[in-house]
Short mmCIF file of C-alpha atoms in Angstrom, two decimals:
data_model
loop_
_atom_site.label_atom_id
_atom_site.label_comp_id
_atom_site.label_asym_id
_atom_site.label_seq_id
_atom_site.Cartn_x
_atom_site.Cartn_y
_atom_site.Cartn_z
CA MET A 1 -19.89 5.05 6.80
CA ILE A 2 -17.13 4.40 9.33
CA ASN A 3 -13.69 3.71 7.87
CA THR A 4 -12.27 0.68 9.60
CA PRO A 5 -8.50 0.44 10.07
CA LYS A 6 -6.48 -1.52 7.55
CA PRO A 7 -4.79 -4.81 8.48
CA THR A 8 -1.44 -4.41 10.22
CA LYS A 9 1.84 -5.74 8.91
CA LEU A 10 1.84 -8.36 11.66
CA GLN A 11 -1.56 -9.59 10.53
CA ALA A 12 -0.26 -9.74 6.95
CA ILE A 13 2.71 -11.85 8.06
CA MET A 14 0.41 -14.15 10.02
CA THR A 15 -1.84 -14.54 6.98
CA LEU A 16 1.13 -15.50 4.81
CA MET A 17 2.33 -17.93 7.48
CA LEU A 18 -0.96 -19.82 7.17
CA THR A 19 -1.42 -19.37 3.42
CA VAL A 20 2.09 -20.38 2.39
CA GLY A 21 2.95 -22.33 5.53
CA ILE A 22 0.55 -25.18 4.78
CA THR A 23 2.33 -25.72 1.45
CA ASN A 24 5.78 -25.71 3.04
CA HIS A 25 4.72 -27.59 6.15
CA VAL A 26 2.36 -30.18 4.65
CA PHE A 27 1.84 -30.34 0.89
CA ILE A 28 5.47 -30.17 -0.26
CA ILE A 29 6.97 -32.64 2.25
CA PRO A 30 5.85 -35.91 0.55
CA ALA A 31 7.22 -34.70 -2.79
CA LEU A 32 10.59 -33.72 -1.29
CA LEU A 33 10.93 -37.08 0.45
CA GLN A 34 10.04 -39.04 -2.66
CA ILE A 35 12.45 -37.07 -4.83
CA ALA A 36 15.49 -36.72 -2.54
CA LYS A 37 14.86 -39.25 0.30
CA ARG A 38 17.39 -38.72 3.12
CA ASP A 39 18.98 -35.74 1.35
CA ALA A 40 15.70 -33.80 1.16
CA TRP A 41 16.79 -31.54 4.02
CA VAL A 42 19.98 -30.67 2.10
CA SER A 43 17.80 -29.67 -0.86
CA VAL A 44 15.93 -27.23 1.37
CA ILE A 45 19.19 -25.70 2.62
CA LEU A 46 20.51 -25.32 -0.94
CA ALA A 47 17.21 -23.70 -1.92
CA VAL A 48 18.30 -20.72 0.21
CA ILE A 49 20.40 -19.50 -2.77
CA PRO A 50 17.55 -19.07 -5.31
CA PHE A 51 15.23 -18.06 -2.47
CA ALA A 52 17.57 -15.21 -1.52
CA LEU A 53 17.54 -14.01 -5.13
CA MET A 54 13.75 -14.17 -5.11
CA ILE A 55 13.62 -12.11 -1.91
CA GLY A 56 15.84 -9.46 -3.51
CA LEU A 57 13.61 -9.24 -6.60
CA ILE A 58 10.45 -9.01 -4.49
CA LEU A 59 11.95 -6.32 -2.26
CA PHE A 60 13.00 -4.24 -5.27
CA ALA A 61 9.61 -4.60 -6.95
CA SER A 62 7.77 -3.90 -3.71
CA SER A 63 9.66 -0.64 -3.23
CA ARG A 64 8.39 0.51 -6.65
CA ILE A 65 4.83 -0.81 -6.36
CA GLY A 66 4.07 0.38 -2.85
CA THR A 67 0.45 -0.33 -2.00
CA GLN A 68 -0.88 -0.13 -5.55
CA PRO A 69 -2.92 -3.11 -6.81
CA LEU A 70 -0.53 -5.23 -8.83
CA PRO A 71 -2.71 -5.59 -11.99
CA ASP A 72 -3.24 -1.81 -12.15
CA TRP A 73 0.47 -1.17 -11.67
CA ILE A 74 1.36 -3.62 -14.45
CA ARG A 75 -1.17 -1.90 -16.74
CA HIS A 76 0.42 1.48 -16.11
CA ARG A 77 3.93 0.16 -16.70
CA LEU A 78 3.49 -2.30 -19.57
CA GLY A 79 0.14 -1.52 -21.19
CA ARG A 80 -3.29 -3.13 -21.43
CA ILE A 81 -2.48 -6.28 -23.39
CA PRO A 82 0.43 -7.43 -21.13
CA ALA A 83 -1.73 -6.57 -18.11
CA PHE A 84 -4.64 -8.64 -19.47
CA LEU A 85 -2.34 -11.62 -20.07
CA PHE A 86 -0.88 -11.10 -16.58
CA GLN A 87 -4.37 -11.16 -15.05
CA CYS A 88 -5.40 -14.28 -16.98
CA ALA A 89 -2.24 -16.17 -16.02
CA LEU A 90 -2.51 -15.27 -12.34
CA SER A 91 -6.22 -16.06 -12.22
CA LEU A 92 -5.53 -19.53 -13.60
CA PHE A 93 -2.62 -19.96 -11.20
CA PHE A 94 -4.67 -19.09 -8.12
CA PHE A 95 -7.54 -21.26 -9.35
CA VAL A 96 -5.17 -24.24 -9.54
CA THR A 97 -3.77 -23.26 -6.14
CA ALA A 98 -7.25 -23.33 -4.61
CA TRP A 99 -8.07 -26.59 -6.40
CA PHE A 100 -5.08 -28.64 -5.27
CA SER A 101 -5.34 -27.24 -1.73
CA LEU A 102 -9.00 -28.29 -1.61
CA PHE A 103 -8.34 -31.72 -3.13
CA ASP A 104 -5.47 -32.57 -0.81
CA THR A 105 -7.44 -31.41 2.22
CA VAL A 106 -10.64 -33.34 1.52
CA MET A 107 -8.64 -36.43 0.59
CA TRP A 108 -6.70 -36.19 3.86
CA MET A 109 -9.95 -35.87 5.76
CA LYS A 110 -11.33 -39.00 4.09
CA VAL A 111 -8.18 -41.04 4.68
CA THR A 112 -7.71 -40.03 8.32
CA PHE A 113 -10.96 -39.39 10.17
CA LEU A 114 -13.95 -39.32 7.76
CA PRO A 115 -13.58 -42.56 5.74
CA TYR A 116 -17.33 -43.07 5.27
CA THR A 117 -18.23 -39.46 4.51
CA PRO A 118 -18.60 -38.69 0.77
CA LEU A 119 -15.96 -36.38 -0.65
CA ILE A 120 -18.66 -34.13 -2.06
CA ALA A 121 -20.02 -33.46 1.44
CA THR A 122 -16.68 -32.43 2.96
CA SER A 123 -15.81 -30.45 -0.16
CA ILE A 124 -19.07 -28.47 -0.06
CA ILE A 125 -18.74 -27.67 3.64
CA LEU A 126 -15.11 -26.62 3.35
CA MET A 127 -15.73 -24.48 0.26
CA ALA A 128 -18.76 -22.86 1.93
CA LEU A 129 -16.50 -21.72 4.76
CA CYS A 130 -13.88 -20.46 2.31
CA LEU A 131 -16.54 -18.65 0.24
CA ILE A 132 -17.84 -16.86 3.32
CA GLY A 133 -14.30 -15.75 4.14
CA ALA A 134 -13.70 -14.57 0.56
CA LEU A 135 -16.98 -12.63 0.50
CA LYS A 136 -16.05 -10.92 3.77
CA GLY A 137 -12.79 -9.77 2.21
CA MET A 138 -9.08 -9.70 2.90
CA LYS A 139 -9.42 -7.79 6.16
CA ALA A 140 -11.59 -10.56 7.59
CA ILE A 141 -9.04 -13.14 6.43
CA THR A 142 -6.15 -11.30 8.11
CA LEU A 143 -8.09 -10.92 11.36
CA THR A 144 -9.05 -14.60 11.29
CA SER A 145 -5.42 -15.54 10.68
CA ALA A 146 -4.37 -13.50 13.70
CA ILE A 147 -6.84 -15.48 15.81
CA LEU A 148 -6.03 -18.93 14.39
CA LEU A 149 -2.26 -18.77 14.06
CA PRO A 150 -1.13 -18.58 17.73
CA LEU A 151 -2.64 -21.97 18.56
CA VAL A 152 -1.35 -23.41 15.28
CA VAL A 153 2.18 -22.34 16.29
CA ILE A 154 1.80 -23.65 19.85
CA LEU A 155 0.62 -27.03 18.57
CA GLY A 156 3.53 -27.13 16.11
CA PHE A 157 6.08 -26.65 18.86
CA TYR A 158 4.20 -29.15 21.02
CA VAL A 159 4.38 -31.98 18.48
CA ALA A 160 8.06 -31.22 17.79
CA ILE A 161 8.99 -31.32 21.48
CA VAL A 162 6.86 -34.24 22.57
CA ASN A 163 8.29 -36.45 19.81
CA VAL A 164 11.92 -35.86 20.78
CA GLU A 165 12.12 -39.32 22.36
CA HIS A 166 11.29 -40.86 18.97
CA LYS A 167 13.91 -38.92 17.03
CA ASP A 168 17.23 -40.31 15.86
CA TYR A 169 19.24 -37.55 14.18
CA HIS A 170 21.78 -40.06 12.92
CA LEU A 171 19.18 -40.86 10.24
CA LEU A 172 20.00 -37.55 8.55
CA PHE A 173 23.30 -39.09 7.44
CA PRO A 174 25.11 -40.25 5.32
CA LEU A 175 24.55 -37.64 2.66
CA PHE A 176 24.43 -38.03 -1.13
CA GLU A 177 23.72 -41.78 -1.12
CA PHE A 178 22.29 -41.46 -4.63
CA GLY A 179 24.53 -38.65 -5.85
CA TRP A 180 23.78 -34.99 -6.47
CA SER A 181 20.94 -35.43 -8.96
CA PRO A 182 18.11 -36.10 -6.43
CA VAL A 183 19.37 -33.28 -4.22
CA LEU A 184 19.33 -30.77 -7.06
CA ARG A 185 15.89 -31.95 -8.17
CA GLY A 186 14.73 -31.49 -4.60
CA VAL A 187 15.86 -27.84 -4.68
CA LEU A 188 13.20 -27.15 -7.32
CA TYR A 189 10.49 -28.63 -5.09
CA ALA A 190 11.69 -26.70 -2.06
CA CYS A 191 11.59 -23.51 -4.12
CA SER A 192 8.03 -24.30 -5.17
CA GLY A 193 6.87 -23.57 -1.64
CA LEU A 194 9.40 -20.91 -0.68
CA PHE A 195 8.78 -18.81 -3.78
CA GLU A 196 5.20 -18.27 -2.64
CA LEU A 197 6.60 -15.36 -0.65
CA PHE A 198 5.60 -13.64 -3.90
CA PHE A 199 2.02 -13.65 -2.54
CA ILE A 200 2.93 -10.72 -0.29
CA LEU A 201 2.63 -8.41 -3.30
CA PHE A 202 -1.10 -9.15 -3.38
CA LEU A 203 -1.48 -8.28 0.30
CA HIS A 204 0.31 -4.94 0.12
CA PRO A 205 -2.69 -3.05 -1.39
CA TYR A 206 -4.62 -3.84 1.77
CA LEU A 207 -1.93 -2.38 4.07
CA LYS A 208 -0.98 1.18 4.95
CA ALA A 209 2.57 0.50 3.82
CA PRO A 210 4.40 -2.51 2.32
CA LEU A 211 6.61 -4.75 4.44
CA ASN A 212 10.12 -3.37 4.82
CA LYS A 213 13.33 -5.31 4.28
CA LYS A 214 13.63 -6.53 7.87
CA GLN A 215 10.02 -7.73 8.02
CA MET A 216 10.33 -9.48 4.65
CA ILE A 217 13.46 -11.32 5.76
CA ILE A 218 11.79 -12.39 9.02
CA LEU A 219 8.86 -13.79 7.03
CA ALA A 220 11.26 -15.57 4.67
CA VAL A 221 13.13 -17.18 7.60
CA ILE A 222 9.82 -18.35 9.07
CA LEU A 223 8.76 -19.94 5.78
CA PHE A 224 12.16 -21.64 5.51
CA GLY A 225 11.77 -23.05 9.01
CA LEU A 226 8.26 -24.26 8.22
CA THR A 227 9.75 -26.41 5.45
CA LEU A 228 12.89 -27.67 7.18
CA GLY A 229 11.30 -28.45 10.56
CA PRO A 230 8.65 -31.06 9.64
CA LEU A 231 10.86 -32.47 6.89
CA THR A 232 13.74 -33.31 9.22
CA GLY A 233 11.17 -34.44 11.80
CA ALA A 234 9.74 -37.00 9.39
CA ILE A 235 13.21 -38.31 8.50
CA VAL A 236 14.48 -38.68 12.08
CA GLU A 237 11.23 -40.12 13.41
CA PHE A 238 10.36 -42.65 10.70
CA ASN A 239 13.63 -43.00 8.68
CA PRO A 240 13.81 -41.48 5.17
CA PHE A 241 12.53 -44.52 3.28
CA GLU A 242 9.49 -45.10 5.47
CA ALA A 243 8.71 -41.35 5.43
CA ALA A 244 8.97 -41.31 1.62
CA ILE A 245 6.12 -43.81 1.23
CA GLN A 246 3.83 -42.05 3.70
CA ARG A 247 1.05 -40.01 2.12
CA TYR A 248 0.97 -37.40 4.90
CA PRO A 249 4.25 -37.44 6.88
CA ALA A 250 3.37 -34.28 8.83
CA TYR A 251 0.17 -35.94 10.04
CA GLU A 252 1.99 -39.17 10.92
CA GLU A 253 4.16 -37.15 13.30
CA TRP A 254 0.99 -36.32 15.22
CA ARG A 255 -0.06 -39.97 15.42
CA ILE A 256 2.90 -40.88 17.61
CA ALA A 257 2.50 -37.84 19.88
CA GLY A 258 0.79 -38.39 23.22
CA PHE A 259 -0.11 -36.28 26.23
CA GLY A 260 1.11 -37.79 29.47
CA LYS A 261 0.46 -41.45 30.21
CA TYR A 262 -3.33 -41.24 30.01
CA VAL A 263 -3.72 -39.78 26.49
CA SER A 264 -2.00 -41.91 23.88
CA GLN A 265 -3.02 -39.97 20.76
CA THR A 266 -3.39 -36.26 20.09
CA ASP A 267 -3.68 -36.34 16.31
CA PHE A 268 -7.04 -34.56 16.52
CA PHE A 269 -5.05 -31.35 17.06
CA SER A 270 -3.76 -31.70 13.51
CA ILE A 271 -7.31 -31.17 12.24
CA TYR A 272 -7.25 -27.64 13.64
CA GLN A 273 -3.83 -26.93 12.13
CA TRP A 274 -4.61 -28.33 8.69
CA LEU A 275 -8.06 -26.77 8.31
CA SER A 276 -6.80 -23.40 9.52
CA GLY A 277 -4.15 -23.32 6.81
CA SER A 278 -6.39 -24.71 4.06
CA CYS A 279 -9.32 -22.38 4.72
CA ILE A 280 -7.11 -19.29 4.78
CA ARG A 281 -5.17 -20.41 1.69
CA ILE A 282 -8.27 -21.16 -0.39
CA SER A 283 -10.03 -17.98 0.75
CA PHE A 284 -6.90 -15.98 -0.10
CA ALA A 285 -6.79 -17.50 -3.59
CA LEU A 286 -10.46 -16.72 -4.19
CA ILE A 287 -9.99 -13.09 -3.13
CA ILE A 288 -7.01 -12.64 -5.46
CA ILE A 289 -8.96 -14.10 -8.39
CA ALA A 290 -11.72 -11.58 -7.73
CA ASP A 291 -9.18 -8.77 -7.31
CA MET A 292 -7.80 -9.51 -10.77
CA TRP A 293 -11.06 -8.45 -12.41
CA ILE A 294 -13.38 -6.65 -9.99
CA LYS A 295 -11.98 -4.13 -7.54
CA ARG A 296 -14.88 -3.17 -5.31
CA SER A 297 -17.39 -5.19 -3.38
CA SER A 298 -20.37 -5.69 -5.65
CA ARG A 299 -22.87 -8.21 -6.94
CA LYS A 300 -20.54 -9.03 -9.84
CA ARG A 301 -17.71 -9.82 -7.44
CA ALA A 302 -19.96 -12.08 -5.36
CA THR A 303 -21.17 -13.83 -8.53
CA LEU A 304 -17.59 -14.46 -9.63
CA LEU A 305 -16.62 -15.89 -6.22
CA VAL A 306 -19.68 -18.16 -6.11
CA SER A 307 -19.02 -19.35 -9.68
CA VAL A 308 -15.41 -20.25 -8.91
CA THR A 309 -16.49 -22.02 -5.71
CA VAL A 310 -19.15 -24.05 -7.52
CA LEU A 311 -16.61 -25.07 -10.15
CA LEU A 312 -14.02 -26.14 -7.59
CA VAL A 313 -16.30 -28.55 -5.70
CA PRO A 314 -16.78 -31.19 -8.45
CA LEU A 315 -13.17 -30.79 -9.57
CA SER A 316 -12.04 -31.83 -6.09
CA CYS A 317 -14.21 -34.95 -6.06
CA TYR A 318 -14.63 -36.53 -9.49
CA VAL A 319 -11.74 -35.66 -11.79
CA PHE A 320 -8.73 -37.51 -10.29
CA THR A 321 -8.07 -40.37 -7.94
CA ASP A 322 -5.62 -39.74 -5.11
CA VAL A 323 -2.90 -41.74 -6.88
CA MET A 324 -3.36 -39.74 -10.07
CA PHE A 325 -3.44 -36.50 -8.11
CA GLN A 326 -0.22 -37.28 -6.23
CA HIS A 327 1.53 -38.14 -9.50
CA LEU A 328 0.22 -34.90 -11.03
CA MET A 329 1.44 -32.83 -8.08
CA ILE A 330 4.92 -34.31 -7.97
CA ARG A 331 5.48 -34.53 -11.70
CA TYR A 332 3.87 -31.31 -12.86
CA ILE A 333 2.21 -28.98 -10.33
CA PHE A 334 5.10 -28.34 -7.94
CA PRO A 335 7.76 -27.80 -10.64
CA ALA A 336 5.33 -25.64 -12.64
CA ASN A 337 4.54 -23.67 -9.48
CA ALA A 338 8.21 -22.82 -8.97
CA TYR A 339 8.81 -21.88 -12.61
CA PHE A 340 5.61 -19.85 -12.88
CA ILE A 341 6.22 -17.78 -9.75
CA ALA A 342 9.84 -17.19 -10.78
CA PHE A 343 8.69 -16.03 -14.23
CA MET A 344 5.99 -13.75 -12.83
CA THR A 345 8.45 -12.26 -10.35
CA LEU A 346 10.81 -11.49 -13.22
CA VAL A 347 7.95 -9.85 -15.13
CA VAL A 348 7.15 -7.63 -12.15
CA PHE A 349 10.86 -6.89 -11.67
CA ALA A 350 11.17 -5.95 -15.35
CA ALA A 351 8.16 -3.65 -15.01
CA ALA A 352 9.85 -2.01 -12.02
CA LEU A 353 12.97 -1.44 -14.12
CA VAL A 354 10.89 0.14 -16.87
CA ARG A 355 9.55 2.64 -14.36
CA THR A 356 13.06 3.39 -13.07
CA SER A 357 14.43 3.98 -16.57
CA LYS A 358 11.58 6.41 -17.34
CA LYS A 359 12.47 8.41 -14.29
CA GLY A 360 16.09 8.41 -15.36
CA ARG A 361 15.23 9.74 -18.82
CA SER A 362 12.98 12.45 -17.48
CA ALA A 363 15.71 13.54 -15.11
#
């Protein structure tokens, strides 16, 4: 059997840009605008402080973990019972991650360009693609990300540049119209997306070596830009109050973008961007769920992935309406996402300290 090369660090960064980028670039923007309105961009800038702390914790933990699978490393450091609880919590977390990514994507498809297509049909097709990617494994996902991302980035710069004529940067001011409270609440929502840098710890076992400090900081800056860019774009193009009532502000930015004087709408490009991010994100979540319990490619692993996929499809179609889902995301999912990732990062950091102290005692 020929040993194929492992994914490169660049491919890992590109995978995270799609996996986490769709949260920062799309999912989190409506929540930020509803919570902080015009000051949402200030919330993102203030989120740099907790985000920098998170980067430090991840870098420290990463230097101790190396390329070991995270559940195995936790088991060695803290024991079987904490490791089992760790696996259960992360499996549930990534299941919810896959679920809300799927729901928001199929709902967007129905609202924008497939109004008469049943949700179950789009959900089955999308999950079939994600299941194929998950069955192929993380290497296939990283290679696919390397192929998809360049055009995603080009289209992102295109829509930002072509809409310059519609932008009024005076709409970013005045600041603090409603005091500090909405701004500080917005920091939590900004962190919900930024903290997903934590996902890199699940990619490291597939690499020859973990990302170093410089590479991690570059990735963090990219994720920060992916949040701030479309957020300020929505404010300066639509005004903060109009943007706050839009369901998909990032998509609305595409609806006013044209191509010369003969093409008035180019919003079909957003389909490529959105589906690229969603498919990679959901596939990534499925792979991590499988990695929590089954290490090698086997029939049991395939059965687990198919079972999770089958469960996700009806949950994305019949459990919540879009209004209920949006309320659930803003009120519960995004804050819980930030708190959960912060807590798990602290657990991993504590486990890293335990290992350090053992070395100190043996010395």
